[in-house]
Coordinates of C-alpha atoms in Angstrom, one line a residue:
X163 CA 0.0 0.0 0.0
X164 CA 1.1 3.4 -1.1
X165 CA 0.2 6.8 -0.3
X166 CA 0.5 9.6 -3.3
X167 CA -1.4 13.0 -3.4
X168 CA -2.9 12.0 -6.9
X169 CA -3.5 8.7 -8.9
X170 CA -4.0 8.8 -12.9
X171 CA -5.3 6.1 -14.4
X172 CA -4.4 6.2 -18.4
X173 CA -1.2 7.2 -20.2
X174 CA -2.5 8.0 -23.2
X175 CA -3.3 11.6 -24.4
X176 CA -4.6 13.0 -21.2
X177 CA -3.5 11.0 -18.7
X178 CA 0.1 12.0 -19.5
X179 CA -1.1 15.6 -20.3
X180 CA -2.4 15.3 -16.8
X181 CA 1.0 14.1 -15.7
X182 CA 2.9 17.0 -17.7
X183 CA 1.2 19.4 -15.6
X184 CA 1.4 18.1 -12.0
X185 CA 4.7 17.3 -12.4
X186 CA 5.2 21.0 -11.8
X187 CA 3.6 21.0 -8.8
X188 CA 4.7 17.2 -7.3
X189 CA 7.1 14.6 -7.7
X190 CA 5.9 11.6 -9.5
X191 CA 5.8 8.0 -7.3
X192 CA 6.0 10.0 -3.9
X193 CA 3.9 13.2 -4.5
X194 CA 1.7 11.7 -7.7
X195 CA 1.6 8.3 -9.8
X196 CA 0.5 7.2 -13.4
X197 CA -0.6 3.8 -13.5
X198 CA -1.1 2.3 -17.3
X199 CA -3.2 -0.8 -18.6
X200 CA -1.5 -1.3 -21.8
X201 CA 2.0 -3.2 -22.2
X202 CA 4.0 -0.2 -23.6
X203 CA 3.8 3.8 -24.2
X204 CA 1.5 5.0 -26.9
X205 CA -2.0 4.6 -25.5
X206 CA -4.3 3.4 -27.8
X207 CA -2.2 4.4 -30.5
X208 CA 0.0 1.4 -30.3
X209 CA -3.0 -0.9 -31.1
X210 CA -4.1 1.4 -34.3
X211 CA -4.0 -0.9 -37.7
X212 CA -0.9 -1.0 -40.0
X213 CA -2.8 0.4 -42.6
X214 CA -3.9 3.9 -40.5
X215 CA -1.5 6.5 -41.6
X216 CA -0.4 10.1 -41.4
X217 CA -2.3 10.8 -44.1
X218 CA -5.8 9.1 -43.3
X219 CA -6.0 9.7 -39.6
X220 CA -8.6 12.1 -38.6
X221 CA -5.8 14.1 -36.7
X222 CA -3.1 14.0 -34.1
X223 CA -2.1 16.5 -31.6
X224 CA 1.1 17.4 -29.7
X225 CA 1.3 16.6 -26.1
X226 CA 2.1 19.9 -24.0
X227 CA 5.9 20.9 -24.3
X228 CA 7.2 18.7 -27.0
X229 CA 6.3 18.8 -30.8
X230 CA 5.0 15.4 -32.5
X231 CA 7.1 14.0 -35.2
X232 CA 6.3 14.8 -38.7
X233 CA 7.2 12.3 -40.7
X234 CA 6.2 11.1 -44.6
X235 CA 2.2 10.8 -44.6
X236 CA 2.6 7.4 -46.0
X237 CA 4.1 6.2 -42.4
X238 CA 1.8 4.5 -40.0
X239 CA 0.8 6.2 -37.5
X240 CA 1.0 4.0 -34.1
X241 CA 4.8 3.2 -34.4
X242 CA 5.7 6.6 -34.5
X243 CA 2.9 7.9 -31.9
X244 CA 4.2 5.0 -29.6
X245 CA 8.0 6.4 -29.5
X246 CA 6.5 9.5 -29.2
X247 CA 4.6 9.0 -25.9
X248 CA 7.7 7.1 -24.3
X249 CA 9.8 9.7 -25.5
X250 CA 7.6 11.9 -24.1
X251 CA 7.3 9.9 -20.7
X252 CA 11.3 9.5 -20.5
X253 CA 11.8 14.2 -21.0
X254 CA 9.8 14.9 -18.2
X255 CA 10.6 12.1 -16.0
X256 CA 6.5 10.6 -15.3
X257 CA 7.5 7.0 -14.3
X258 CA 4.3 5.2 -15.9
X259 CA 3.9 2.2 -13.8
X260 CA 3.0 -0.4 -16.6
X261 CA 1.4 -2.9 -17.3
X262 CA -1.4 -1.8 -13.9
X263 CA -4.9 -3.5 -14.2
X264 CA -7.1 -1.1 -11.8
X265 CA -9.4 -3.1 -10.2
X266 CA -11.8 -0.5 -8.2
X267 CA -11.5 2.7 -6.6
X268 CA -13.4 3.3 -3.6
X269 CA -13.9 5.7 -1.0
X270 CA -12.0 5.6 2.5
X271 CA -13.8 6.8 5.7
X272 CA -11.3 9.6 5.6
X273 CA -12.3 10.8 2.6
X274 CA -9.2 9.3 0.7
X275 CA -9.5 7.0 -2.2
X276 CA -8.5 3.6 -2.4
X277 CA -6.9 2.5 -6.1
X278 CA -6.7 -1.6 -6.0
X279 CA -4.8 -2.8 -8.5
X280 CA -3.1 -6.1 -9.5
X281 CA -0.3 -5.0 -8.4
X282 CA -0.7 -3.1 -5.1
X283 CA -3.0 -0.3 -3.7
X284 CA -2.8 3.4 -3.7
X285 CA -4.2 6.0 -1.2
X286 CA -4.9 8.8 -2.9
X287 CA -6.8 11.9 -2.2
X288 CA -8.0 12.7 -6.0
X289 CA -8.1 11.0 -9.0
X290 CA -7.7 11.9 -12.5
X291 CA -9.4 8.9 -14.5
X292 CA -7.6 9.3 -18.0
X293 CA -9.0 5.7 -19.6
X294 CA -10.6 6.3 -23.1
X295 CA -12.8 4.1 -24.7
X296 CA -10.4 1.7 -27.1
X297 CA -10.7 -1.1 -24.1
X298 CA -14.6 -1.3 -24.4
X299 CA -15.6 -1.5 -28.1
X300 CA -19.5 -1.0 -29.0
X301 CA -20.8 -4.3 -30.5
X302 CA -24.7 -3.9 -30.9
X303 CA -27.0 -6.8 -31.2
X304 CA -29.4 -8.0 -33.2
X305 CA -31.8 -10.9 -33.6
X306 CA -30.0 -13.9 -35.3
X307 CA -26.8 -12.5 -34.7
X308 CA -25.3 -15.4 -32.9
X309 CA -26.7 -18.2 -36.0
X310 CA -24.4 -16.1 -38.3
X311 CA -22.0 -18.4 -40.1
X312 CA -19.8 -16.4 -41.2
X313 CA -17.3 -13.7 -39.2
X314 CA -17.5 -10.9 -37.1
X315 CA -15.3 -8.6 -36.1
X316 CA -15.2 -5.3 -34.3
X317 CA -12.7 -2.1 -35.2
X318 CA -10.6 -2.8 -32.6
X319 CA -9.6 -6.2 -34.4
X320 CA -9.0 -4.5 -37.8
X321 CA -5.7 -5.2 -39.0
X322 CA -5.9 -4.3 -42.7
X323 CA -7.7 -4.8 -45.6
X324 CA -6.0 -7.7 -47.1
X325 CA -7.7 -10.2 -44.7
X326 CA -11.2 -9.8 -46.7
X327 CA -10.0 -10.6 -49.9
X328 CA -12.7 -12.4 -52.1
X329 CA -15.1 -12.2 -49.1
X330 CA -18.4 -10.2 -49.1
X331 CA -18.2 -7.8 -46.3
X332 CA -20.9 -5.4 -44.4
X333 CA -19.5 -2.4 -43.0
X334 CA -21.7 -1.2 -40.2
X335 CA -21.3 2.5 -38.8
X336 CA -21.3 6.0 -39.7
X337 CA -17.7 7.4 -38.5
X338 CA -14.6 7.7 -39.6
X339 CA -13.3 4.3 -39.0
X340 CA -15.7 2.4 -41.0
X341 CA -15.4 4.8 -44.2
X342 CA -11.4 4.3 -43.5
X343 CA -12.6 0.4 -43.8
X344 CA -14.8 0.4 -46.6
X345 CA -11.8 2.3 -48.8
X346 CA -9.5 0.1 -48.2
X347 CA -11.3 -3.1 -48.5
X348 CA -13.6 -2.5 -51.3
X349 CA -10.7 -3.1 -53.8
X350 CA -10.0 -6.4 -52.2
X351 CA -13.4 -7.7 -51.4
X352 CA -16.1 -9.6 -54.0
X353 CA -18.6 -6.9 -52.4
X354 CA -18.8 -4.6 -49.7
X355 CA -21.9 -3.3 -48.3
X356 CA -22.4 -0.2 -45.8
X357 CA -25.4 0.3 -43.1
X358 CA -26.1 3.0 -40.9
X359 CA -28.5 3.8 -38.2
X360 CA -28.7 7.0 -39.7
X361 CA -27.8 9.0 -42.9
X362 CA -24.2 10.3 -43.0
X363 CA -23.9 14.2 -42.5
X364 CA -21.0 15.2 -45.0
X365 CA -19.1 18.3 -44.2
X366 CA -17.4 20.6 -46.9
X367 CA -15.5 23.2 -46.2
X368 CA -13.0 23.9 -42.9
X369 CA -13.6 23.1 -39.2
X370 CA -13.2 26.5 -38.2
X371 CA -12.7 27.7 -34.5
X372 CA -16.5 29.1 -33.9
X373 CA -17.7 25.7 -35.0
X374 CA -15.5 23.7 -32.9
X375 CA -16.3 25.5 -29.5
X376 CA -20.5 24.8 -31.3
X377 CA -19.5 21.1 -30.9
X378 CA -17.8 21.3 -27.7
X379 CA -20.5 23.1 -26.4
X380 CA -23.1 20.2 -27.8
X381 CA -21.0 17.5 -26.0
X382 CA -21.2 19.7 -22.3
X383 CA -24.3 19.9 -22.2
X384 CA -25.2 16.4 -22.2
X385 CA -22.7 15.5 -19.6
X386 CA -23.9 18.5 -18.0
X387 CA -27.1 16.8 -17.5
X388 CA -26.0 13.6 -16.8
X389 CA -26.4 12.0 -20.7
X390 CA -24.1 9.1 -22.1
X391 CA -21.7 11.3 -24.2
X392 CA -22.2 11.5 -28.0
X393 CA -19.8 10.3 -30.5
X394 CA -17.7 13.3 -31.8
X395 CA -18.7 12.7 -35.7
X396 CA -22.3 12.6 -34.5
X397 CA -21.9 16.0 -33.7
X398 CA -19.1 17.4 -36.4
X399 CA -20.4 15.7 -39.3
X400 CA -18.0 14.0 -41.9
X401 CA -15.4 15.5 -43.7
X402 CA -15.4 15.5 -47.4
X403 CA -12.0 15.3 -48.4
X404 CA -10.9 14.8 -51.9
X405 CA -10.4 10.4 -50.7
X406 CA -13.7 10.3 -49.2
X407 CA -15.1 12.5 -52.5
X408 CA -13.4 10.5 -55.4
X409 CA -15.1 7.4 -53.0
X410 CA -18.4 8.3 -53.2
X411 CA -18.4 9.5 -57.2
X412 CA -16.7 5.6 -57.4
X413 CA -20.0 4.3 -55.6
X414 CA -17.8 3.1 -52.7
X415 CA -20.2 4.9 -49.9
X416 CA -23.5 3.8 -51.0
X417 CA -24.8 3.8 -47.7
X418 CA -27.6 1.4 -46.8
X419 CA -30.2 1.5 -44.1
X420 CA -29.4 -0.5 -40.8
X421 CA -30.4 -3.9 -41.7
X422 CA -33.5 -5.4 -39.3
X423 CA -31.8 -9.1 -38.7
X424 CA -28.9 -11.1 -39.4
X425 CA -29.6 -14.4 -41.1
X426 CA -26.5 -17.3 -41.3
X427 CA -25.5 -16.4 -44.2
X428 CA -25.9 -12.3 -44.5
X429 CA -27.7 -9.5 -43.6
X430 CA -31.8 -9.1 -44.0
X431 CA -34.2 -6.5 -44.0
X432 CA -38.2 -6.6 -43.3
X433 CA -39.0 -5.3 -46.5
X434 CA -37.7 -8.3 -48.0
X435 CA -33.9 -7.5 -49.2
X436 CA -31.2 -9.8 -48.1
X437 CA -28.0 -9.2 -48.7
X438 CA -25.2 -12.4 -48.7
X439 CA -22.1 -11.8 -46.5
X440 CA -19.0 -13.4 -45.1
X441 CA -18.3 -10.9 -42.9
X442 CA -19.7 -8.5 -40.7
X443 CA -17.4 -5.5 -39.5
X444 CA -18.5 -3.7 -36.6
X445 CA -16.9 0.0 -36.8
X446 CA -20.0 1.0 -34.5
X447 CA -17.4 2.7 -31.6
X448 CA -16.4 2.8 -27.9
X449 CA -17.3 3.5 -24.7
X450 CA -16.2 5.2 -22.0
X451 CA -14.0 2.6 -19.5
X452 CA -14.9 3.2 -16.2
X453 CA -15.8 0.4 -15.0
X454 CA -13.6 0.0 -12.3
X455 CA -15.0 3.5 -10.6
X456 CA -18.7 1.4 -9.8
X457 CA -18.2 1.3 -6.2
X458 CA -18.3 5.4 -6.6
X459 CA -21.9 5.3 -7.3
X460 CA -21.2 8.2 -9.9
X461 CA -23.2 7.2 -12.8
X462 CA -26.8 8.5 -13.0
X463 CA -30.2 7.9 -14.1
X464 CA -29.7 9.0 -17.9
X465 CA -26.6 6.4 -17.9
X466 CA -23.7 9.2 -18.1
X467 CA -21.8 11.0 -15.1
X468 CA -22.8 14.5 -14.5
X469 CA -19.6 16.4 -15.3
X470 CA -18.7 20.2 -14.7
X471 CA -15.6 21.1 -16.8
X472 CA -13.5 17.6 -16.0
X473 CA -14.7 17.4 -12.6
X474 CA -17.3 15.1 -11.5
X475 CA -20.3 17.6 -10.3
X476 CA -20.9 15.1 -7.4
X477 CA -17.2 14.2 -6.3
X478 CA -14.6 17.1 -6.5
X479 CA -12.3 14.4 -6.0
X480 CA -12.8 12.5 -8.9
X481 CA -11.5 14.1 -12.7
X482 CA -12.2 12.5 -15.9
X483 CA -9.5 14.0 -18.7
X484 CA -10.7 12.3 -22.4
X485 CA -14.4 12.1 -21.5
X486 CA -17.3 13.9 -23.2
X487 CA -16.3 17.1 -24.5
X488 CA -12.5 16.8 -24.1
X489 CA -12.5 13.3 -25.9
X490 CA -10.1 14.6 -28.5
X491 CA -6.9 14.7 -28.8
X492 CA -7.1 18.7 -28.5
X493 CA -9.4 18.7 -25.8
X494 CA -7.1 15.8 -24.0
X495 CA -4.5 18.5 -23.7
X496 CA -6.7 20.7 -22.0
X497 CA -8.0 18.2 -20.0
X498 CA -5.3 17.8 -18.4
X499 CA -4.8 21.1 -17.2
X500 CA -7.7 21.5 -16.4
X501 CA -8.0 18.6 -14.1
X502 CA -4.6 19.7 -12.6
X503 CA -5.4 23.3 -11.4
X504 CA -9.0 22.2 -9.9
X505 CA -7.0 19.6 -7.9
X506 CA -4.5 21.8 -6.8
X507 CA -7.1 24.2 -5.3
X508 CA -9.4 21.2 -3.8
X509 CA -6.0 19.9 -1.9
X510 CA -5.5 23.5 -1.1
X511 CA -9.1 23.6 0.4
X512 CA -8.8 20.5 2.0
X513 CA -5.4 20.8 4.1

């Protein structure tokens, strides 16, 4: 059992944005500690597919005080993020304990917090929970899903395009990952067939500054109240690059309604349309990871956590940096800070 002023759980984005900035104020193992699920440095980065580039991710941001590499847009992108982040672990000296499985957190008569993990405890007195979502991927259900013959798979197994060659595949989801999937793997497949709950909103044009505080302010308020946080596309809408263009011209993103039932050997709908498959490829998204704060009682009756800024409105001990609005790369960064200065001034209250 140790005792630390501040736990983070989560080095990716903002946990070690969250790190950066308390290790101003403390020194890491004694004063704060970073405790990390994953094997090695890079977050969820290191488990991105080959195939994900420089060129078709949807955007990656520095960490505070240290530029990320720039290399040739043909490079794939969770090498280089993954020497990044231990780079970036090694300049400022944050001491990830890795790999850390956090088992609960729960709270101590004395107001502390008690971390359990698999490999020890931690007393802490606040908590920045820094998780993301790429440990808990969305698989929906549907009747006759489990008779299917052929294969499933989610994003999180995606390892390239050249595993669906000569195979009829159904792409089901609206973001940016399943486009991503259905250019790659239409030239490979026999067919390839996209649903969505709903229509795709396509974007032209730049993602300027008064738009992005719009979306940020979309996301807020349904933490605000409580609400299960919306995807980030949901809110900003596609964006029509000249890839995703030249794609849909080609006939590519002919998006389909979301099928009604999966039969054993495709996909059916009630107005009588069946469509064959050999695979079905779930890009349908994450959740939030937080199971292991259930004995905190935090969640509410609309299924979310009501937030205020990064804070959790009920628990000024308790932070979540990468949830809701600051589920972006950008708004990891601020996170982070965020999370750091309203801990400083509740420790500040508290002693």
């Amino acid at each position: 059992m140790r005792e630390v002023e501040v736990v983070v759980i989560g080095a990716g984005q903002a946990g070690l944005s969250a790190a950066y900035f308390l290790r101003k104020h403390f020194e890491p193992e004694t004063g704060f500690v970073v405790v990390d699920h994953a094997p090695h440095a890079g977050g969820a980065w290191q488990f991105r597919w080959p195939t994900l580039t420089f060129k078709t991710v949807n955007g990656v941001y520095q960490l505070p005080g240290m530029p990320v590499p720039e290399p040739d847009e043909s490079t794939p992108v969770a090498g280089v993020i993954s020497e990044y982040f231990a780079a970036y672990e090694r300049e400022f000296d944050l001491r990830v304990q890795r790999p850390v499985t956090v088992r609960s957190v729960r709270s101590l008569p004395d107001k502390r917090l008690e971390v359990a993990t698999d490999r020890g405890v931690w007393i802490a007195k606040a908590l920045i929970n820094a998780t993301g979502t790429w440990e808990r991927p969305f698989w929906p259900r549907y009747a006759g899903q489990d008779a299917f013959e052929g294969r499933q798979l989610h994003t999180a197994q995606y390892r390239g395009p050249w595993e669906f060659a000569g195979e009829r595949v159904v792409v089901v989801g609206g973001g940016i990952s399943a486009i991503q999937h259905l250019m790659e793997i239409h030239p490979y497949a026999a067919a390839t067939t996209w649903v969505t709950r709903r229509p795709p909103q396509w974007r032209a044009g730049d993602f300027n500054p008064d738009r992005g505080r719009e979306v940020v302010a979309m996301v807020e308020e349904r933490v605000r109240k409580g609400l299960r946080p919306q995807s980030v596309i949901s809110v900003t809408g596609v964006p029509l690059s000249p890839e995703i263009r030249a794609a849909r011209e080609a006939g590519v993103l002919e998006r389909h309604p979301m099928f009604d039932r999966i039969e054993p050997g495709g996909v059916a709908w009630n107005d009588g349309r069946f469509e064959p498959a050999d695979v079905i490829l779930w890009a349908t998204g994450f959740r939030a990871a937080l199971d292991h704060l259930a004995p905190l009682k935090l969640r509410g009756p609309g299924g979310g956590i009501v937030m205020d800024g990064t804070r959790v409105a009920a628990d000024p001990r308790i932070h979540l940096a990468g949830y809701g609005p600051s589920a972006s790369t950008v708004g990891a960064n601020r996170a982070g800070r965020a999370a750091v200065r309203e801990i400083r001034e509740y420790l500040d209250r508290m002693s």
